[in-house]
JSON list of C-alpha atoms in Angstrom, two decimals:
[
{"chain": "A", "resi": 1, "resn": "UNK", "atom": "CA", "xyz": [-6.00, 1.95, 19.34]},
{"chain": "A", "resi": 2, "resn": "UNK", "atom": "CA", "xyz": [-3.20, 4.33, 17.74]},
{"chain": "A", "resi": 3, "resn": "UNK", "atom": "CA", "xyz": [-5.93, 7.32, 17.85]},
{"chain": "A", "resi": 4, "resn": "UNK", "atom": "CA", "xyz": [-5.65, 7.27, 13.70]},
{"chain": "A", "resi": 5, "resn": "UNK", "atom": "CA", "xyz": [-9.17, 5.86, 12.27]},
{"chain": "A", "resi": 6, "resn": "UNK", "atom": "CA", "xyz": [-9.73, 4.84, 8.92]},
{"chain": "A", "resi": 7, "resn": "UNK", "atom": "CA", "xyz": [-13.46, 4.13, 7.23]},
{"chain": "A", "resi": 8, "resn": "UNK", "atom": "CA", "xyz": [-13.84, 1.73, 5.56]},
{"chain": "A", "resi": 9, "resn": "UNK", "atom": "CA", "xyz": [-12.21, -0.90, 6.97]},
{"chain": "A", "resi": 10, "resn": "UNK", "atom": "CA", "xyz": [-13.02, -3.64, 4.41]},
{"chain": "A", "resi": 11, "resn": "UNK", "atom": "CA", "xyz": [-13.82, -2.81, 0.73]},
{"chain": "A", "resi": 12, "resn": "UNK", "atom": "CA", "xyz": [-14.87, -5.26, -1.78]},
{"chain": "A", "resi": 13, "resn": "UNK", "atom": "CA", "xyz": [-15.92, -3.57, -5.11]},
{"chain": "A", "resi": 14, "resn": "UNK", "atom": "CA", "xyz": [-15.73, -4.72, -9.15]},
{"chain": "A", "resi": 15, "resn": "UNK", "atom": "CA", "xyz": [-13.11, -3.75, -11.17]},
{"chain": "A", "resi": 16, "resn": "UNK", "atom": "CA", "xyz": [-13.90, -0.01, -13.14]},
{"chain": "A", "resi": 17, "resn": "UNK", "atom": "CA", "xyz": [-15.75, 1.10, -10.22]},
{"chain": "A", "resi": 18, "resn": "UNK", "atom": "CA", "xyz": [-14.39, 4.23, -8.22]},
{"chain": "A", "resi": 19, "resn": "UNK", "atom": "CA", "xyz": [-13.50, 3.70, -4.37]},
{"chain": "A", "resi": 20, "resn": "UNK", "atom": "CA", "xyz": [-13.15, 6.53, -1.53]},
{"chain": "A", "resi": 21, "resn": "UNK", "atom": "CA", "xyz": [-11.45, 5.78, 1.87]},
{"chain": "A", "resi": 22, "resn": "UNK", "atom": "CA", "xyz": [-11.25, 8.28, 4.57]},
{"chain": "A", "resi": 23, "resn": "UNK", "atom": "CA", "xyz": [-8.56, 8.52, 7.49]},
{"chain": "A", "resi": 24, "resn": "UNK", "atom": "CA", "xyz": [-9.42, 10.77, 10.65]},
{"chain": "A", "resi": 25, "resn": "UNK", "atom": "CA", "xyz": [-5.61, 11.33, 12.32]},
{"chain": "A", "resi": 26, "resn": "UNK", "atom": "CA", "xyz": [-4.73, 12.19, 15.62]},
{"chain": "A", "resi": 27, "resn": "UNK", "atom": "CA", "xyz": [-6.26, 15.94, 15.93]},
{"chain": "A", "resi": 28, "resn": "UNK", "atom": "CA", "xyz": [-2.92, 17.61, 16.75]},
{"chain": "A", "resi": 29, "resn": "UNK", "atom": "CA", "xyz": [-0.50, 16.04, 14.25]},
{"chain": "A", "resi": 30, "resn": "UNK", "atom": "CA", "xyz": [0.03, 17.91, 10.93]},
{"chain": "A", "resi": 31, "resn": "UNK", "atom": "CA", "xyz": [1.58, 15.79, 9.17]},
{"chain": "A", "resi": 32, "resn": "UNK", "atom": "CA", "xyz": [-0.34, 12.80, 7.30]},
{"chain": "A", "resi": 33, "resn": "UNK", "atom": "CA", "xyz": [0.98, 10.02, 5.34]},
{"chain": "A", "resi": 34, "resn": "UNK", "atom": "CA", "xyz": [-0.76, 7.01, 2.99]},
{"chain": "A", "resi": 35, "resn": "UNK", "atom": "CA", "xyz": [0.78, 3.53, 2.52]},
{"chain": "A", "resi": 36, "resn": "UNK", "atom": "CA", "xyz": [-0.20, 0.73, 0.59]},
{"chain": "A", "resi": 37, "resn": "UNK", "atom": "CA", "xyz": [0.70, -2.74, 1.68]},
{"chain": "A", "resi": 38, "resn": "UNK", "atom": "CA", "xyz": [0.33, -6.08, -0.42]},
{"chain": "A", "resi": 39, "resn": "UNK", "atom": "CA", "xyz": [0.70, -9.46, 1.15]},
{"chain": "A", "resi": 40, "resn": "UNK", "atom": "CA", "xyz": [3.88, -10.41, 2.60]},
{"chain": "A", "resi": 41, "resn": "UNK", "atom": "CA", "xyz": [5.37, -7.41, 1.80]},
{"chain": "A", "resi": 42, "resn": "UNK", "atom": "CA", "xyz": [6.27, -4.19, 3.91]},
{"chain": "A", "resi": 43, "resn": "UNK", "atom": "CA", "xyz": [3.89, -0.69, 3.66]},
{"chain": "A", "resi": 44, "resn": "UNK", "atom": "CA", "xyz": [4.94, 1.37, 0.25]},
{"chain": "A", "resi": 45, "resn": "UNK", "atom": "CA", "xyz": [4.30, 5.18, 0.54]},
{"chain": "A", "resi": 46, "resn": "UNK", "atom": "CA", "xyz": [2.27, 6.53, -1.48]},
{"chain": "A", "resi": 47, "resn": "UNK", "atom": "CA", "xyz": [1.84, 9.98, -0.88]},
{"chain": "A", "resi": 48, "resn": "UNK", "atom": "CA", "xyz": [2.28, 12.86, 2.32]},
{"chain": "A", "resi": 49, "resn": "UNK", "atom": "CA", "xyz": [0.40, 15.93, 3.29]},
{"chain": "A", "resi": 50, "resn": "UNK", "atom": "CA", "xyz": [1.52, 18.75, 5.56]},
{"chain": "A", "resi": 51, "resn": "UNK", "atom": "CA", "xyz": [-1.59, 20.53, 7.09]},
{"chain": "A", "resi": 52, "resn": "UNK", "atom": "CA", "xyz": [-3.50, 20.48, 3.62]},
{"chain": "A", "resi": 53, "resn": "UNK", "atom": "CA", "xyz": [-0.81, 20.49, 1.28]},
{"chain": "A", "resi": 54, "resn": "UNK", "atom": "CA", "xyz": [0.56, 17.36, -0.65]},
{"chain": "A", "resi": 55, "resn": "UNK", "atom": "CA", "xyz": [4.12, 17.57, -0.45]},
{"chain": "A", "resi": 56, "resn": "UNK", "atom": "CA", "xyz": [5.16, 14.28, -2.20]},
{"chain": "A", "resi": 57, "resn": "UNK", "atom": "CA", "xyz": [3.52, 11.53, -4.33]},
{"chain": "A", "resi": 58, "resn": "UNK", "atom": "CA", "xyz": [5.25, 8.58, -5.41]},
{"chain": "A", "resi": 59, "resn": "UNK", "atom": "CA", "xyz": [5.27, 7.21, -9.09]},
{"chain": "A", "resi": 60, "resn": "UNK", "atom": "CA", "xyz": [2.91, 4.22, -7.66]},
{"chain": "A", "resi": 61, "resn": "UNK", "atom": "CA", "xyz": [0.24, 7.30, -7.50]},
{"chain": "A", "resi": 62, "resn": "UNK", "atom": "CA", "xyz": [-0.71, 6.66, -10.81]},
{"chain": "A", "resi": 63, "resn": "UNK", "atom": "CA", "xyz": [-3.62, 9.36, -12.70]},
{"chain": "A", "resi": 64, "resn": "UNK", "atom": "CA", "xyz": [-6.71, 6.93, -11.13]},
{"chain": "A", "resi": 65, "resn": "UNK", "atom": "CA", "xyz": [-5.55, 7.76, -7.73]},
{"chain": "A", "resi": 66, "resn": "UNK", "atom": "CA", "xyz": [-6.06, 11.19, -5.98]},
{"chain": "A", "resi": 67, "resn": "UNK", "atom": "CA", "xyz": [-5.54, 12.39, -2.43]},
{"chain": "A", "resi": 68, "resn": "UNK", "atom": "CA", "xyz": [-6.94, 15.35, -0.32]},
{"chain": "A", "resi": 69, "resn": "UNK", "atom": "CA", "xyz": [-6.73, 16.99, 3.18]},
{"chain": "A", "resi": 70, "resn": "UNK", "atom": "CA", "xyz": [-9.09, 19.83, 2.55]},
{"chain": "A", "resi": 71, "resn": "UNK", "atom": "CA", "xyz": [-8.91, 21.53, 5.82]},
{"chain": "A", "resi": 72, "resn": "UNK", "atom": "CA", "xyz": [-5.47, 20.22, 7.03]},
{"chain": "A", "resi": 73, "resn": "UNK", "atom": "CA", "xyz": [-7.50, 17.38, 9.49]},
{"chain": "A", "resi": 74, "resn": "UNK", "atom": "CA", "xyz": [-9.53, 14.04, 7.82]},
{"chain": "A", "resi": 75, "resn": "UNK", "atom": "CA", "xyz": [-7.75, 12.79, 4.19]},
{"chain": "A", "resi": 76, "resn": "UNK", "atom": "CA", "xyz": [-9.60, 11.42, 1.94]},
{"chain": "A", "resi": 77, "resn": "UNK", "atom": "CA", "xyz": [-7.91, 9.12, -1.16]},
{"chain": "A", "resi": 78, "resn": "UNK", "atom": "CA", "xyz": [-9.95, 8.09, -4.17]},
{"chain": "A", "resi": 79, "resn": "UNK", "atom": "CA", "xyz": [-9.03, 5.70, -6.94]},
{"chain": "A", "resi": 80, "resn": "UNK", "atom": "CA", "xyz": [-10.84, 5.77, -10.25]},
{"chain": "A", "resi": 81, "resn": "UNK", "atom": "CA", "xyz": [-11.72, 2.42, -12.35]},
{"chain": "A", "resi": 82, "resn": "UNK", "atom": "CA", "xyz": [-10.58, 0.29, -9.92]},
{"chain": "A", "resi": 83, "resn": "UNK", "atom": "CA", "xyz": [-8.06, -2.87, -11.25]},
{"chain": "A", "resi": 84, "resn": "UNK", "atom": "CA", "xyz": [-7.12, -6.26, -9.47]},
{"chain": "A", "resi": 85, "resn": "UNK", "atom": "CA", "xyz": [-3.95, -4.63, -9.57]},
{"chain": "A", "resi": 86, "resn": "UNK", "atom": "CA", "xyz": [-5.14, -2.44, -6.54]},
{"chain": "A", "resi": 87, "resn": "UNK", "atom": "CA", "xyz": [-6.49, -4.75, -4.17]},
{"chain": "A", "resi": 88, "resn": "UNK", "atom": "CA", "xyz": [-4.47, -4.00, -1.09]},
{"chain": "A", "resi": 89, "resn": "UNK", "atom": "CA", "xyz": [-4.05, -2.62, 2.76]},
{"chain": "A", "resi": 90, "resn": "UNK", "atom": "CA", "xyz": [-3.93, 1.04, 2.37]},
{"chain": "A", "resi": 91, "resn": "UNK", "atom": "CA", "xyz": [-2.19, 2.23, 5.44]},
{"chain": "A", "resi": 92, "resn": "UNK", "atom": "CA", "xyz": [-2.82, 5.71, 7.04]},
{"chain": "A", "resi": 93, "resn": "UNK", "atom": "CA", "xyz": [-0.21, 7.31, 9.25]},
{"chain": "A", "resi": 94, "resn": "UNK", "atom": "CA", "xyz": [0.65, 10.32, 11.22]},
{"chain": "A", "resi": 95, "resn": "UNK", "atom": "CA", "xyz": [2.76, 12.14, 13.16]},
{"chain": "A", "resi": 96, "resn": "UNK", "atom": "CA", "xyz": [3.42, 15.69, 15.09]},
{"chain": "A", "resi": 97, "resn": "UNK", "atom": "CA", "xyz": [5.50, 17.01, 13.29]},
{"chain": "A", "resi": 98, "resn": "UNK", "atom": "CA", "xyz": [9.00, 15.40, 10.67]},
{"chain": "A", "resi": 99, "resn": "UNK", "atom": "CA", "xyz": [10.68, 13.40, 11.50]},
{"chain": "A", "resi": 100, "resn": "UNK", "atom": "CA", "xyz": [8.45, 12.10, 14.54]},
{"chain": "A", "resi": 101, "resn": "UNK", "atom": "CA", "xyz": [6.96, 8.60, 15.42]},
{"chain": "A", "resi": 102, "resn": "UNK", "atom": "CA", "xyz": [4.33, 7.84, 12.75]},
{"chain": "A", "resi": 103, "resn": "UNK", "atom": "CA", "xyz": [1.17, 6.41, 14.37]},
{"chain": "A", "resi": 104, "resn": "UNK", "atom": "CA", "xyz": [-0.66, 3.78, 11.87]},
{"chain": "A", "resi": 105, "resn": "UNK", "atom": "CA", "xyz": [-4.35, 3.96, 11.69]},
{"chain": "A", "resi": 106, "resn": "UNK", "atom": "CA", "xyz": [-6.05, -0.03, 11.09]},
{"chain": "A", "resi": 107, "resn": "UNK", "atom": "CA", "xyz": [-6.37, 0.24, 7.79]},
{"chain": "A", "resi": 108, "resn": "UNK", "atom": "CA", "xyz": [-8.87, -0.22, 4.64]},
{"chain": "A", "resi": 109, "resn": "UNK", "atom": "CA", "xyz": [-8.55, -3.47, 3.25]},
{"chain": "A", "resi": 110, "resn": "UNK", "atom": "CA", "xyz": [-9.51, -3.20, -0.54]},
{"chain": "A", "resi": 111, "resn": "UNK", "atom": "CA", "xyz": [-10.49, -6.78, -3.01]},
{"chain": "A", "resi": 112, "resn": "UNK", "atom": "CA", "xyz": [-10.82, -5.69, -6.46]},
{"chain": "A", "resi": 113, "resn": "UNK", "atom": "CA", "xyz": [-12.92, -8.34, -8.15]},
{"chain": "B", "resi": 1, "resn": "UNK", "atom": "CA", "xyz": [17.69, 4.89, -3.58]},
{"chain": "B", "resi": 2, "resn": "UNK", "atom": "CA", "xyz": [17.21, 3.53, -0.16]},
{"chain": "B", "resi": 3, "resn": "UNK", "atom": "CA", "xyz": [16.77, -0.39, 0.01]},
{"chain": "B", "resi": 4, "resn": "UNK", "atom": "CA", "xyz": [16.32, -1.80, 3.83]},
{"chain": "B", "resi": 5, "resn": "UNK", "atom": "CA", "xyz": [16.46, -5.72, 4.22]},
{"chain": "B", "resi": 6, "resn": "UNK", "atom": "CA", "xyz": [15.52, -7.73, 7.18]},
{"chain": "B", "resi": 7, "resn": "UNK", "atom": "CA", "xyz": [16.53, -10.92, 8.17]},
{"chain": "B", "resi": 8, "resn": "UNK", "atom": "CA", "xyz": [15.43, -13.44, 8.51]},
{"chain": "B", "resi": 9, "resn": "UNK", "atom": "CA", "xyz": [12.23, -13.55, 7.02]},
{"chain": "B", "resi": 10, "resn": "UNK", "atom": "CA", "xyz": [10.56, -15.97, 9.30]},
{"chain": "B", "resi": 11, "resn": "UNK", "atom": "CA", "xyz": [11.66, -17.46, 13.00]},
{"chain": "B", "resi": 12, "resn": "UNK", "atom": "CA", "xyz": [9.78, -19.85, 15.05]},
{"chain": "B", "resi": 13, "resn": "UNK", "atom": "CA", "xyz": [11.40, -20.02, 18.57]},
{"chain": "B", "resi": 14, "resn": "UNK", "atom": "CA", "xyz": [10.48, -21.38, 21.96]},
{"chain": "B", "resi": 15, "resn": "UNK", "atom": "CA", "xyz": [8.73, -19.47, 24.96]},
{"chain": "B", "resi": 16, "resn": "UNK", "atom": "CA", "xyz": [10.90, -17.75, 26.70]},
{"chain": "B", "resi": 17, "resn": "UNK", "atom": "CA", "xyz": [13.95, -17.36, 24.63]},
{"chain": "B", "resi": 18, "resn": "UNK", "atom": "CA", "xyz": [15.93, -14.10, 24.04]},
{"chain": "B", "resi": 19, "resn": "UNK", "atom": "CA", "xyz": [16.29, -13.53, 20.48]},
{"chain": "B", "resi": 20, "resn": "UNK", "atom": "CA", "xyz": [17.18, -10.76, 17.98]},
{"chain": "B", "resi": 21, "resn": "UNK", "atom": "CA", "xyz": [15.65, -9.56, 14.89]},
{"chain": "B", "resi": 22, "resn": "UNK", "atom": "CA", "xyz": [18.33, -7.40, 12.35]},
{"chain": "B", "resi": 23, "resn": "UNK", "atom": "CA", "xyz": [17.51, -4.58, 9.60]},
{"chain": "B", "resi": 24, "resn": "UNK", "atom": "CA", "xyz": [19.76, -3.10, 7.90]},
{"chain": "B", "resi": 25, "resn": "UNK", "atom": "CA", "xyz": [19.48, -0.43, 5.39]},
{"chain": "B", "resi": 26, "resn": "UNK", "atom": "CA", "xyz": [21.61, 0.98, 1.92]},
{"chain": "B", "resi": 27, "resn": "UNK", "atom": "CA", "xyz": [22.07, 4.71, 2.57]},
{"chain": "B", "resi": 28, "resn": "UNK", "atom": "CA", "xyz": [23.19, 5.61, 6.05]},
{"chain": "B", "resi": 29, "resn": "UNK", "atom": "CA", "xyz": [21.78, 9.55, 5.74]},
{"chain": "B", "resi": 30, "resn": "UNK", "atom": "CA", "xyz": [18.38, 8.36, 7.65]},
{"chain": "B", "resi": 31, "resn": "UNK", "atom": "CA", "xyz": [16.99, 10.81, 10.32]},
{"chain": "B", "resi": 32, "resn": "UNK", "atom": "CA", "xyz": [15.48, 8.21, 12.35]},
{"chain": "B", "resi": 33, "resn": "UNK", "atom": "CA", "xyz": [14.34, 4.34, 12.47]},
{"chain": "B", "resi": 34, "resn": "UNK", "atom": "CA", "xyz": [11.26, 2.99, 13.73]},
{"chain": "B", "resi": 35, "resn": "UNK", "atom": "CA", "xyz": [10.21, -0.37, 14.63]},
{"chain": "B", "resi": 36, "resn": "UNK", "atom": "CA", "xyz": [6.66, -1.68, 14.49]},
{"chain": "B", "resi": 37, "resn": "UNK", "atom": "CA", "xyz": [4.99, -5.08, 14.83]},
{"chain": "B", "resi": 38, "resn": "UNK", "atom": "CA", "xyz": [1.86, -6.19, 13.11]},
{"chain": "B", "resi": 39, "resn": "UNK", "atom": "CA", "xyz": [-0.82, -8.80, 13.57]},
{"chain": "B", "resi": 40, "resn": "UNK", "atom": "CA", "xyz": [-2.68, -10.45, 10.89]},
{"chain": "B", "resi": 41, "resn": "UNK", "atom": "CA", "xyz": [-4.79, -8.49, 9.12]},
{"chain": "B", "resi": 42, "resn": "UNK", "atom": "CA", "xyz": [-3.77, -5.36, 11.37]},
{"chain": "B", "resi": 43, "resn": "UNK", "atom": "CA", "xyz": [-2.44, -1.86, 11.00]},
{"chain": "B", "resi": 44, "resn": "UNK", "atom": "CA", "xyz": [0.91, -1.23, 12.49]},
{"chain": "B", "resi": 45, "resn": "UNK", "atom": "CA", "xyz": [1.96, -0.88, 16.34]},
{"chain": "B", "resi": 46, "resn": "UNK", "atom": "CA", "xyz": [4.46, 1.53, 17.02]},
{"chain": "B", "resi": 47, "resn": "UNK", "atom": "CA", "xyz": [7.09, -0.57, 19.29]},
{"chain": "B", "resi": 48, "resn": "UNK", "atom": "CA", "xyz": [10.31, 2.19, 19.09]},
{"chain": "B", "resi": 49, "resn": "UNK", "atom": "CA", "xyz": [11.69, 4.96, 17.80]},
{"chain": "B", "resi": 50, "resn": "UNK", "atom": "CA", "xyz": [15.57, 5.88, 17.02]},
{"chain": "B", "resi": 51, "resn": "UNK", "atom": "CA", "xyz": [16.83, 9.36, 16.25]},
{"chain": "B", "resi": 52, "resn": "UNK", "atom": "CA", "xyz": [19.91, 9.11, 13.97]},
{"chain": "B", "resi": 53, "resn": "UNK", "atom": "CA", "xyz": [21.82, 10.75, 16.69]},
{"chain": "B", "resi": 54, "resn": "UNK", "atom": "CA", "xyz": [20.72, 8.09, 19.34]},
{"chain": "B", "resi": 55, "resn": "UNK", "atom": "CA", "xyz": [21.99, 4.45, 19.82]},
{"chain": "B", "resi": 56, "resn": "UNK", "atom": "CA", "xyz": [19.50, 2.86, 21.42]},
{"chain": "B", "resi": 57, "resn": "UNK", "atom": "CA", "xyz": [15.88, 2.48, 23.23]},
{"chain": "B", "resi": 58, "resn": "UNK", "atom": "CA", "xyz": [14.23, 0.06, 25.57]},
{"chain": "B", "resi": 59, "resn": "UNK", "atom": "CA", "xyz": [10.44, -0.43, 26.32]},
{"chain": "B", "resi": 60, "resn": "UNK", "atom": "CA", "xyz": [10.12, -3.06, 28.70]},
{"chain": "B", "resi": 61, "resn": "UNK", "atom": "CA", "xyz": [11.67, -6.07, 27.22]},
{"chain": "B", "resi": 62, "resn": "UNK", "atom": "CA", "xyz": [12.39, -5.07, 24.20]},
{"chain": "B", "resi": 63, "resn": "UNK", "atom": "CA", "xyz": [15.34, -2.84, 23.00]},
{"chain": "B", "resi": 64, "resn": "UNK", "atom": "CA", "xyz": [16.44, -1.66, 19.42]},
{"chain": "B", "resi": 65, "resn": "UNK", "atom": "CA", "xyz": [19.80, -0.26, 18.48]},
{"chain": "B", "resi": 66, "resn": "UNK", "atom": "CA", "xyz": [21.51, 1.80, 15.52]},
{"chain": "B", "resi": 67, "resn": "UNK", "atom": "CA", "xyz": [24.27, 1.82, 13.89]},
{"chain": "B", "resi": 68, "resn": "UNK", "atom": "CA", "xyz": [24.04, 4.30, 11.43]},
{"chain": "B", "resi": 69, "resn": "UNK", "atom": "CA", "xyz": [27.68, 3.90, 9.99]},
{"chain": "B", "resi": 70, "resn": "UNK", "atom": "CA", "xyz": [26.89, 0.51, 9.33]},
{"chain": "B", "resi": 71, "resn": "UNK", "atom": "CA", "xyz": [23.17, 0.64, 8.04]},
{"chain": "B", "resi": 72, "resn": "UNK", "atom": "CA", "xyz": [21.70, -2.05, 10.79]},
{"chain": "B", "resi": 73, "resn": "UNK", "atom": "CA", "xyz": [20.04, -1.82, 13.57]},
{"chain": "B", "resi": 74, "resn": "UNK", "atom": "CA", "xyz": [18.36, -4.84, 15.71]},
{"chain": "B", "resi": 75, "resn": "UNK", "atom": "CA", "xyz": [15.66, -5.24, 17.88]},
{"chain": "B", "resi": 76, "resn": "UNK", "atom": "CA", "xyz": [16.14, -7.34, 20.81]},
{"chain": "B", "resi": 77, "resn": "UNK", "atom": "CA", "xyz": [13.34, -9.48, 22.98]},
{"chain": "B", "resi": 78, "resn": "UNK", "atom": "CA", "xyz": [13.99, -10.27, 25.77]},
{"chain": "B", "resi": 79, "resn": "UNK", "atom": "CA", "xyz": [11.84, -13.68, 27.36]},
{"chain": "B", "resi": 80, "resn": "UNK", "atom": "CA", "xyz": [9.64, -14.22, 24.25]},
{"chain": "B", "resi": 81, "resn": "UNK", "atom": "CA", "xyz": [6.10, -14.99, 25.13]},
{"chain": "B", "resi": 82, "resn": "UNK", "atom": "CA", "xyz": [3.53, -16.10, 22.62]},
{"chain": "B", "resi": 83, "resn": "UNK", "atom": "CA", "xyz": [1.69, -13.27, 22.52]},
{"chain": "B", "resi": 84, "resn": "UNK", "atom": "CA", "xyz": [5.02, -11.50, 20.87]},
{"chain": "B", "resi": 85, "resn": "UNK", "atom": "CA", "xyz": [4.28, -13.52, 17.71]},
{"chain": "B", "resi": 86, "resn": "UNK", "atom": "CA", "xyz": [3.53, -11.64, 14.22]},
{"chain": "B", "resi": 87, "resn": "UNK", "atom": "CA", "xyz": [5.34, -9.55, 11.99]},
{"chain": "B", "resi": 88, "resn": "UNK", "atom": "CA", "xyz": [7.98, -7.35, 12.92]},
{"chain": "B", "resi": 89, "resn": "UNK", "atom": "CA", "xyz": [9.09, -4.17, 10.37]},
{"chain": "B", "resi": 90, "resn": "UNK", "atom": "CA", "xyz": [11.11, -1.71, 10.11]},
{"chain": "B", "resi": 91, "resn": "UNK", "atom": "CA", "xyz": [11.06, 2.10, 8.80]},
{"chain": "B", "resi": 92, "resn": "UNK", "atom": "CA", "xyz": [13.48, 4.38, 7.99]},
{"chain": "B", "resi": 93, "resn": "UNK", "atom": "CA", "xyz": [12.67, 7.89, 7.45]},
{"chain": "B", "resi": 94, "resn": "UNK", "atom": "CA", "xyz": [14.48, 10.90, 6.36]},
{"chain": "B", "resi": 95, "resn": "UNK", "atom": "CA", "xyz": [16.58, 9.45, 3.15]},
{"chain": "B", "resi": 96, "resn": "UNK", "atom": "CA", "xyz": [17.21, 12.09, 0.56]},
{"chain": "B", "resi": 97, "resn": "UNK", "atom": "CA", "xyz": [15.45, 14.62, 2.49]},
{"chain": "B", "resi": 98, "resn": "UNK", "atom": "CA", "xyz": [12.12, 12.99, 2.33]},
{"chain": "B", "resi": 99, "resn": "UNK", "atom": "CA", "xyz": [9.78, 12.32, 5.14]},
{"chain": "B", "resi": 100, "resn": "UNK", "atom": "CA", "xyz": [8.45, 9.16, 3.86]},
{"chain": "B", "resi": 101, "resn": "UNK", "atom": "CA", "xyz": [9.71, 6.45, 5.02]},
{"chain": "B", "resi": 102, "resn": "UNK", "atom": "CA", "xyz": [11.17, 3.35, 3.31]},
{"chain": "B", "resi": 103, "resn": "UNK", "atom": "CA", "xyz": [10.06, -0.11, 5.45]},
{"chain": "B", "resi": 104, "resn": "UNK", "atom": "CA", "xyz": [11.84, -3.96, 4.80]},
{"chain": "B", "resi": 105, "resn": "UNK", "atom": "CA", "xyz": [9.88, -6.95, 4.26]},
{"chain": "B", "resi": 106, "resn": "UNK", "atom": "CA", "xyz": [9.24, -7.88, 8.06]},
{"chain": "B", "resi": 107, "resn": "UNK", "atom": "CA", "xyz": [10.45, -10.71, 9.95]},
{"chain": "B", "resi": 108, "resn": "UNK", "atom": "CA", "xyz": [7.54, -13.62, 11.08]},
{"chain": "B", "resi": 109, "resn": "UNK", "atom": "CA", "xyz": [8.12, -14.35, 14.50]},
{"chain": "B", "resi": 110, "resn": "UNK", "atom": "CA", "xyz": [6.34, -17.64, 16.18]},
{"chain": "B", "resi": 111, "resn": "UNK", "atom": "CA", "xyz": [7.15, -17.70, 19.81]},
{"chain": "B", "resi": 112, "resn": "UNK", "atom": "CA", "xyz": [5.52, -21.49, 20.44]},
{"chain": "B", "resi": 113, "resn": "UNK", "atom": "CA", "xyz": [4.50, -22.54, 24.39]}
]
């Protein structure tokens, strides 16, 4: 247990439908990072908060997805009308501070049907 | 743009062998490397971390160099044991002044008893 948590951990939903997953990091690190992983390949970033402000999104971070840290702690990311396309690990990471050891939380494994 | 490779993809060796797994990376302005293994169906396990201004770190039996200059590093095992087998990745972080970081495909270990 890397002291990141992530809810849910398994997500099985039908395509157009909108899915929320949460990630709790470890209560002192600031910065907060979301992956997305697809089989046999290594994590993709997707996007990267600082406290509660998104500092980067990638182009993968297309208009259905979204991503908050309202009060620089929990993160929540959304994505709207779900496709097959998204059915994936999403990865949540932390760390103290840049440039510092990233801590991975388990996961939310997403199946778009 | 940063592309990191890792090879080989997949290695099935016997208990107790000392074996090496390589990454090696495009642009050579990182910040830091970090190595992580995963299980099956996992999140990621933090195994070590390399500052671009370091050469090396050990943890018990394992220990991962850099070589910026050169874009590789490797992560050594020493006395594989079965319970060392799954997927090994690695990160780098700090290309272009990002935070993000950029992982390879992973390398499958089997260590068989």
């Amino acid at each position: 247990d890397t002291g990141v948590s992530q809810d849910p951990r398994h997500k099985i939903t039908k395509r157009g439908q909108n899915v929320t997953f949460r990630c709790d990091p470890i209560s002192e690190h600031n910065r907060l990072y979301w992956y997305r992983q697809t089989l046999g390949q290594g994590p993709e970033f997707l996007t990267y908060f600082q406290n509660e402000a998104q500092l980067e999104k990638s182009r993968l971070l297309s208009d259905r997805f979204s991503a908050e840290r309202p009060k620089g702690s929990f993160s929540t990311l959304e994505i709207q009308r779900t496709e097959q396309g998204d059915s994936a690990m999403y990865l949540c990471a932390s760390s103290l501070s840049s440039y510092n050891e990233q801590f991975f939380g388990p996961g939310t494994r997403l199946t778009v049907l | 743009k940063q592309e990191v490779t890792q090879i080989p993809a997949a290695l099935s060796v016997p208990e107790g062998e000392n074996l090496v797994l390589n990454c090696s990376f495009t642009d050579s302005a990182i910040y830091n490397l970090q190595w992580f293994r995963q299980d099956p169906g996992k999140g990621l396990t933090s195994l070590l971390l390399i500052q671009s201004s370091q050469r090396e770190q050990t943890s018990g039996r394992l220990n991962a160099s850099l070589d910026k200059s050169s874009g590789r590093s490797t992560l050594y095992i020493a006395a594989s044991q079965p319970g060392d087998s799954a997927t090994y990745l690695c990160a780098v972080g700090g290309t272009s002044g990002t935070y993000k970081y950029i992982f390879g495909t992973g390398t499958r270990l089997k260590v068989l008893a």
